Amino acid sequence: MPASTSGLAGSADVSPGLDREGDPRIELIGVRKVFPGRQAEVIAVEGADLSVADGELFAILGPSGSGKTTVLRMIAGFEQPTAGTIRLGGTDVTTAPPQRREVNTVFQDYALFPHLTVGQNVEYGMKVRGVAKAERRRRAADALDMVRLTEHGDRRPEQLSGGQRQRVALARALVGRPRVLLLDEPLGALDLKLREQMQVELKAIQRDVGITFVIVTHDQDEALTLCDRLAVFNAGRIEQVGGAREVYENPANRFVADFVGTSNVVDGTAAQTLVGRTGTFAVRPEQIAVLPPGSAAGPGTRTVEATVAEVIYAGPLTRVTSTAAGTAVTATVLTSRTSLPAGLAHGSPVVLSFPDSAVHPLNS
Ligand code: ADP
Ligand code: MG
C-alpha cells in the first residue's frame, strides 16, 4: 500500500473539536523524540517549541537529518513524542492516533494509484469511508478545481506531468477538508524550473483554500519563496523562527546565517577591521559594493581595502571574492556596466563598501 494511505483515511468527517478563538492551529511544547539506535539512541528532535497560526503557510527548513520529517510525523500522529506536548487548535493530541487529527499529509513520492484515474485517486479515501457517490464526485471535482486540474479527472497518473501529479496528490489530500496540510519535501521530485513554477502555484493554492500548510524542505530558496514564516532546524533543534525576511536579514546565529542564503561571517581581528567592533557578525554578499581603489566612505557606510581573488560571472549577477583583513569576503553584484570597476580580475585592488545597517551581530 502507498505510504500515504493512513493520510488518505484521515481527517475528513472528524468532529471539529473544541477550538477556541485565538488558539494556534499547531502547537509544539518542549517536544523531544528519541529513537533507539544500534549503538546509541538517536535524538531526532530536542526541545522543540513551535506555534503555527491558523491559515499560515509555515516552512520547516533544515539540512538532511535535522529532524524535519520526524516533527511532521509527530504532528500527523504517525510518531509519538518521547516528551512534550502537541496541540491542534488548542486540543492536546500528543497521544491521539492520526485519524483523530484534522491533519493530512502529502508525501514526496505522491503515492498515486497508477490504475485509477485522477478523479478516482482523489475519491479513493472518501470511497473507503463510504461517502455516497454523488457527494464523492462533487467533492473530488471541487478539489480538482482547487489545484486547477478541472479538465484532467479522466486521465491516468502516467498521462500527467510531474507537476500535475503533484497537484493530484494535493487534491487528494485537500478533499478530506483537513484543517492542516503537511507536505514533506513536496517538490523534491521535480526539476528546478518546474519546482519554481510549483512554488508559486502551491502558494496560490494555499491562499485560495486558506488552510494551514506546513511544508518541509531542505531548500532555503524554496522556504523563503513559499512561506509566511519558517523554523530553521539544525541537529534536532530549532535555531530560529520568524518571517522569511526577518530570518534572512537578521539571522540569529552562525548556523542560520550560513544555511539561509550565503553570508560573510566574520569574528576576531577580521571583525575589528571589517566591522570596527568586536564580536561575530554576518554581512550578506548582496549588501557589499565593489568600488575602485581609493573610494571613500559615505556617511553610515564602512569601506575596507581588499584584493580580488576571484570574479565569477553568473548571468545577471557576478560574484566577486576578495581578501580583506586576511579573510575571504564575497560580494554579489549586478552584472551591469556601472556596478563593477572595469577590468576586474584576480589581484585587482578594490574597496569593499557596505552600509552599517548591513552588519548583523550573531550570537555565536
Ligand atoms: P530530516 O527529515 O530532517 O532529514 P529526520 O526527521 O528524517 O530528518 O531524521 C532525524 C534523525 O532521526 C536522523 O538522524 C534519522 O536518522 C533519525 N531517525 C528518523 N527516523 C528514525 C527511526 N524510525 N529510527 C531511528 N532513527 C530515526
Ligand atoms: Mg525528511
Coordinates of C-alpha atoms and ligand atoms in Angstrom, one line a residue:
M1 CA 0.0 0.0 0.0
P2 CA 1.2 3.5 -0.6
A3 CA 2.7 5.3 2.3
S4 CA 0.0 7.9 2.3
T5 CA -2.9 5.5 2.9
S6 CA -3.2 6.4 6.5
G7 CA -3.3 10.1 5.4
L8 CA -6.0 9.3 2.9
A9 CA -8.2 7.8 5.5
G10 CA -7.6 10.6 7.9
S11 CA -9.0 14.0 8.6
A12 CA -12.4 14.1 6.9
D13 CA -15.5 13.7 9.0
V14 CA -13.6 14.1 12.2
S15 CA -15.5 16.2 14.7
P16 CA -14.3 19.8 14.6
G17 CA -13.0 19.6 18.1
L18 CA -13.2 22.2 20.8
D19 CA -11.3 25.0 19.0
R20 CA -11.2 28.2 21.0
E21 CA -10.8 31.5 19.2
G22 CA -7.2 32.5 19.0
D23 CA -5.6 29.1 19.8
P24 CA -2.7 28.3 17.5
R25 CA -3.6 25.7 14.8
I26 CA -0.5 23.8 15.8
E27 CA 1.5 24.0 19.0
L28 CA 4.6 22.1 20.0
I29 CA 5.7 22.5 23.5
G30 CA 9.1 21.0 24.6
V31 CA 8.8 18.2 22.1
R32 CA 11.5 15.6 22.2
K33 CA 11.9 12.5 20.1
V34 CA 14.4 9.8 20.7
F35 CA 14.8 6.7 18.6
P36 CA 16.6 3.7 19.9
G37 CA 19.7 3.1 17.8
R38 CA 22.0 0.2 17.3
Q39 CA 24.9 1.7 19.2
A40 CA 23.4 4.8 20.9
E41 CA 20.0 6.3 20.8
V42 CA 19.3 9.0 18.2
I43 CA 17.9 12.3 19.5
A44 CA 15.9 13.3 16.4
V45 CA 14.2 16.3 17.9
E46 CA 15.1 18.1 21.1
G47 CA 13.2 20.8 23.0
A48 CA 11.1 21.9 20.0
D49 CA 8.7 24.8 20.8
L50 CA 6.6 26.0 17.9
S51 CA 3.4 27.7 17.2
V52 CA 1.7 27.9 13.8
A53 CA -1.3 30.1 13.4
D54 CA -4.5 29.2 11.5
G55 CA -4.1 29.8 7.8
E56 CA -0.4 30.2 7.9
L57 CA 2.0 28.8 5.3
F58 CA 4.8 27.7 7.5
A59 CA 8.0 26.1 6.4
I60 CA 10.3 23.8 8.3
L61 CA 13.8 24.3 6.8
G62 CA 16.9 22.4 7.7
P63 CA 19.6 20.1 6.3
S64 CA 19.1 16.4 5.9
G65 CA 18.8 14.5 9.2
S66 CA 17.9 17.6 11.2
G67 CA 14.5 16.2 12.4
K68 CA 12.1 17.8 9.9
T69 CA 10.3 14.7 8.9
T70 CA 10.1 13.5 12.5
V71 CA 8.4 16.7 13.5
L72 CA 5.9 16.3 10.7
R73 CA 5.2 12.7 11.6
M74 CA 4.6 13.7 15.2
I75 CA 2.1 16.4 14.1
A76 CA 0.4 13.9 11.9
G77 CA 0.3 11.3 14.7
F78 CA 2.5 8.6 12.9
E79 CA 5.1 9.0 15.7
Q80 CA 4.6 9.9 19.4
P81 CA 6.9 12.3 21.1
T82 CA 9.2 10.9 23.8
A83 CA 8.4 14.0 25.8
G84 CA 6.5 17.2 25.4
T85 CA 3.0 18.2 24.2
I86 CA 1.4 18.7 20.8
R87 CA -1.8 20.6 20.5
L88 CA -4.0 21.2 17.5
G89 CA -6.5 24.1 17.7
G90 CA -5.9 24.1 21.5
T91 CA -6.7 20.4 22.0
D92 CA -3.9 18.1 23.3
V93 CA -3.4 15.4 20.6
T94 CA 0.0 14.2 21.8
T95 CA -1.1 10.6 22.0
A96 CA -4.1 10.7 19.6
P97 CA -3.9 8.5 16.5
P98 CA -3.6 10.0 13.0
Q99 CA -7.3 9.5 12.2
R100 CA -8.3 11.6 15.2
R101 CA -6.4 14.6 14.0
E102 CA -7.7 17.1 11.4
V103 CA -4.4 16.8 9.6
N104 CA -3.5 15.3 6.2
T105 CA -0.1 14.6 4.7
V106 CA 1.3 14.8 1.1
F107 CA 4.4 12.7 0.7
Q108 CA 7.2 13.3 -1.7
D109 CA 6.5 10.4 -4.0
Y110 CA 2.8 11.3 -4.3
A111 CA 1.8 7.6 -3.9
L112 CA -0.9 7.8 -6.6
F113 CA -2.7 4.6 -7.6
P114 CA -1.5 4.1 -11.2
H115 CA -4.5 2.0 -12.3
L116 CA -7.0 4.6 -11.1
T117 CA -7.9 7.8 -13.0
V118 CA -7.1 11.2 -11.4
G119 CA -10.8 11.5 -10.3
Q120 CA -10.8 8.0 -8.7
N121 CA -7.5 8.7 -7.0
V122 CA -9.0 11.8 -5.4
E123 CA -12.2 10.0 -4.5
Y124 CA -10.5 7.0 -3.1
G125 CA -10.3 8.0 0.6
M126 CA -14.0 9.0 0.6
K127 CA -14.9 5.8 -1.1
V128 CA -13.1 3.8 1.7
R129 CA -15.1 5.8 4.2
G130 CA -18.4 5.1 2.5
V131 CA -19.2 8.6 1.3
A132 CA -22.0 8.5 -1.2
K133 CA -21.1 8.5 -4.9
A134 CA -22.7 11.9 -5.8
E135 CA -21.1 13.6 -2.8
R136 CA -17.7 12.0 -3.7
R137 CA -18.0 13.2 -7.3
R138 CA -18.9 16.7 -6.2
R139 CA -16.1 17.0 -3.6
A140 CA -13.5 15.5 -6.0
A141 CA -14.5 18.0 -8.7
D142 CA -14.1 20.8 -6.2
A143 CA -10.7 19.6 -5.1
L144 CA -9.5 19.3 -8.7
D145 CA -10.8 22.8 -9.3
M146 CA -8.7 24.0 -6.4
V147 CA -5.5 22.6 -7.9
R148 CA -6.5 23.7 -11.4
L149 CA -6.9 20.2 -12.9
T150 CA -10.6 20.5 -13.6
E151 CA -10.2 19.0 -17.1
H152 CA -7.9 16.1 -16.1
G153 CA -10.2 13.9 -14.0
D154 CA -10.4 11.1 -16.5
R155 CA -6.7 10.8 -17.1
R156 CA -4.4 8.3 -15.5
P157 CA -1.4 9.5 -13.5
E158 CA 1.0 8.3 -16.2
Q159 CA -0.6 10.8 -18.6
L160 CA 0.3 13.7 -16.4
S161 CA 3.4 15.7 -16.0
G162 CA 5.3 15.6 -12.7
G163 CA 3.8 18.9 -11.6
Q164 CA 0.3 17.7 -12.4
R165 CA 0.8 14.5 -10.4
Q166 CA 1.9 16.7 -7.5
R167 CA -1.3 18.6 -7.8
V168 CA -3.4 15.4 -7.9
A169 CA -1.7 14.4 -4.6
L170 CA -2.6 17.8 -3.3
A171 CA -6.2 17.5 -4.4
R172 CA -6.4 14.1 -2.8
A173 CA -5.1 15.4 0.5
L174 CA -7.4 18.5 0.4
V175 CA -10.6 16.7 -0.5
G176 CA -11.0 15.5 3.1
R177 CA -11.0 19.1 4.2
P178 CA -8.3 18.9 6.8
R179 CA -7.5 21.9 9.0
V180 CA -3.8 21.3 8.4
L181 CA -1.9 20.0 5.4
L182 CA 1.6 18.7 6.0
L183 CA 3.8 18.5 3.0
D184 CA 7.2 16.7 3.2
E185 CA 9.6 17.9 0.5
P186 CA 6.6 18.2 -1.8
L187 CA 8.5 19.5 -4.8
G188 CA 11.7 17.4 -4.3
A189 CA 11.0 15.1 -7.3
L190 CA 10.6 18.0 -9.8
D191 CA 13.3 19.6 -11.8
L192 CA 14.3 23.1 -10.9
K193 CA 12.2 25.0 -13.5
L194 CA 9.0 23.1 -12.6
R195 CA 9.8 23.4 -8.9
E196 CA 9.9 27.1 -9.2
Q197 CA 6.6 27.2 -11.0
M198 CA 5.0 24.9 -8.4
Q199 CA 6.3 27.0 -5.6
V200 CA 4.2 29.9 -7.0
E201 CA 1.3 27.6 -7.6
L202 CA 1.4 26.0 -4.2
K203 CA 1.4 29.4 -2.6
A204 CA -1.6 30.4 -4.7
I205 CA -3.5 27.2 -3.8
Q206 CA -2.8 27.7 -0.1
R207 CA -4.1 31.2 -0.3
D208 CA -7.3 30.0 -2.1
V209 CA -8.1 27.2 0.3
G210 CA -7.0 29.2 3.3
I211 CA -6.0 26.2 5.4
T212 CA -2.7 25.9 7.4
F213 CA 0.1 24.4 5.3
V214 CA 3.4 23.1 6.9
I215 CA 6.0 22.5 4.2
V216 CA 9.2 20.7 5.0
T217 CA 12.1 21.5 2.7
H218 CA 15.9 21.5 2.8
D219 CA 16.0 24.1 0.1
Q220 CA 16.4 27.6 1.5
D221 CA 15.2 29.4 -1.6
E222 CA 12.1 27.3 -1.6
A223 CA 11.4 28.1 2.1
L224 CA 11.9 31.8 1.5
T225 CA 9.8 31.9 -1.6
L226 CA 6.9 30.0 -0.2
C227 CA 6.4 30.7 3.4
D228 CA 4.9 33.3 5.6
R229 CA 7.1 32.2 8.5
L230 CA 9.7 29.4 8.9
A231 CA 11.6 27.5 11.5
V232 CA 15.2 26.7 10.9
F233 CA 16.2 23.2 12.2
N234 CA 19.7 22.0 12.9
A235 CA 20.5 18.7 14.5
G236 CA 17.0 18.3 16.0
R237 CA 16.9 21.8 17.5
I238 CA 15.1 24.9 16.3
E239 CA 17.7 27.6 15.7
Q240 CA 15.3 30.4 14.7
V241 CA 11.7 31.0 14.0
G242 CA 10.5 34.1 12.1
G243 CA 9.2 35.7 8.9
A244 CA 11.2 34.8 5.8
R245 CA 12.6 38.3 5.5
E246 CA 13.4 38.6 9.2
V247 CA 15.3 35.3 9.2
Y248 CA 17.1 36.1 6.1
E249 CA 18.1 39.6 7.1
N250 CA 18.6 39.0 10.8
P251 CA 19.9 35.5 11.2
A252 CA 20.1 34.6 14.9
N253 CA 23.4 32.8 14.7
R254 CA 26.1 31.4 12.5
F255 CA 24.2 28.3 11.5
V256 CA 21.2 30.3 10.2
A257 CA 23.4 32.9 8.6
D258 CA 25.2 30.1 6.7
F259 CA 22.3 27.9 5.9
V260 CA 19.7 30.5 4.9
G261 CA 21.4 32.2 2.0
T262 CA 25.1 32.8 2.0
S263 CA 26.7 35.2 4.4
N264 CA 30.1 36.5 5.2
V265 CA 30.6 35.7 8.8
V266 CA 33.5 37.4 10.5
D267 CA 34.9 37.4 14.0
G268 CA 38.2 38.2 15.8
T269 CA 40.6 40.6 14.2
A270 CA 38.7 40.4 10.9
A271 CA 35.6 41.7 12.6
Q272 CA 37.7 44.5 14.1
T273 CA 39.0 45.6 10.7
L274 CA 35.8 45.0 8.6
V275 CA 33.1 46.0 11.0
G276 CA 35.1 48.1 13.5
R277 CA 33.7 46.2 16.5
T278 CA 34.5 43.0 18.5
G279 CA 32.1 40.1 18.1
T280 CA 30.8 37.8 15.4
F281 CA 28.9 39.4 12.5
A282 CA 27.2 38.5 9.3
V283 CA 27.1 40.6 6.1
R284 CA 25.1 39.4 3.1
P285 CA 27.1 39.4 -0.1
E286 CA 24.5 41.5 -2.0
Q287 CA 25.0 44.3 0.6
I288 CA 28.6 44.7 -0.4
A289 CA 29.6 47.0 -3.3
V290 CA 32.9 46.6 -5.1
L291 CA 34.5 50.0 -5.8
P292 CA 37.7 51.3 -7.4
P293 CA 40.7 51.7 -5.1
G294 CA 40.8 55.0 -3.2
S295 CA 37.0 55.2 -2.9
A296 CA 35.9 56.9 0.3
A297 CA 33.2 56.0 2.8
G298 CA 30.0 58.0 2.8
P299 CA 28.0 58.6 6.0
G300 CA 26.8 55.4 7.6
T301 CA 29.0 53.3 5.4
R302 CA 32.1 51.2 6.0
T303 CA 34.9 50.8 3.5
V304 CA 37.7 48.3 3.5
E305 CA 40.6 47.8 1.2
A306 CA 40.7 44.4 -0.4
T307 CA 42.4 42.4 -3.2
V308 CA 40.3 40.4 -5.6
A309 CA 40.8 36.7 -5.6
E310 CA 38.1 35.5 -8.0
V311 CA 35.5 37.0 -10.3
I312 CA 32.7 34.6 -11.2
Y313 CA 30.2 35.7 -13.9
A314 CA 26.8 34.1 -13.3
G315 CA 24.4 35.8 -15.8
P316 CA 22.6 38.7 -14.1
L317 CA 24.9 38.5 -11.1
T318 CA 28.6 38.5 -10.7
R319 CA 30.3 37.1 -7.6
V320 CA 33.5 38.7 -6.5
T321 CA 35.5 37.1 -3.8
S322 CA 38.3 39.2 -2.3
T323 CA 40.6 39.1 0.6
A324 CA 40.3 41.8 3.2
A325 CA 41.9 41.8 6.6
G326 CA 43.1 38.2 5.9
T327 CA 39.6 37.0 5.4
A328 CA 37.7 35.9 2.2
V329 CA 34.8 38.2 1.6
T330 CA 32.2 37.5 -1.1
A331 CA 30.2 40.3 -2.8
T332 CA 27.4 39.6 -5.2
V333 CA 26.8 42.5 -7.6
L334 CA 24.6 43.1 -10.6
T335 CA 26.4 42.4 -13.8
S336 CA 25.8 45.8 -15.3
R337 CA 28.4 48.1 -16.7
T338 CA 28.2 50.6 -13.9
S339 CA 28.2 48.3 -10.9
L340 CA 31.8 47.0 -11.2
P341 CA 35.1 48.7 -11.8
A342 CA 36.4 47.9 -15.3
G343 CA 38.9 45.1 -15.9
L344 CA 38.3 43.5 -12.5
A345 CA 40.4 40.3 -12.2
H346 CA 42.5 38.3 -9.7
G347 CA 44.9 40.6 -7.9
S348 CA 42.9 43.8 -8.6
P349 CA 42.9 46.2 -5.7
V350 CA 39.4 47.3 -4.7
V351 CA 37.5 48.9 -1.9
L352 CA 34.6 47.0 -0.4
S353 CA 31.8 49.1 0.9
F354 CA 28.6 48.3 2.8
P355 CA 26.2 50.2 5.0
D356 CA 26.4 49.9 8.7
S357 CA 22.9 48.6 8.6
A358 CA 24.1 45.5 6.7
V359 CA 26.1 44.3 9.6
H360 CA 24.2 41.8 11.7
P361 CA 25.6 40.7 15.1
L362 CA 25.4 36.9 15.6
N363 CA 25.0 35.1 19.0
S364 CA 27.8 32.7 18.1
Ligands
ADP1 P1 15.1 15.1 8.1 O1 13.7 14.9 7.7 O2 15.4 16.5 8.5 O3 16.1 14.6 7.1 P2 14.5 13.0 10.0 O4 13.5 13.6 10.9 O5 14.1 12.0 9.0 O6 15.4 14.2 9.4 O7 15.6 12.3 11.0 C1 16.2 12.9 12.1 C2 17.1 11.9 12.7 O8 16.4 10.9 13.3 C3 18.1 11.3 11.8 O9 19.3 11.1 12.5 C4 17.5 10.0 11.5 O10 18.4 9.0 11.1 C5 16.8 9.6 12.8 N1 15.6 8.8 12.6 C6 14.5 9.2 11.9 N2 13.5 8.2 11.9 C7 14.1 7.2 12.6 C8 13.6 5.9 13.0 N3 12.4 5.4 12.7 N4 14.5 5.1 13.7 C9 15.7 5.5 14.1 N5 16.2 6.8 13.7 C10 15.4 7.6 13.0
MG2 MG 13.0 14.2 5.8

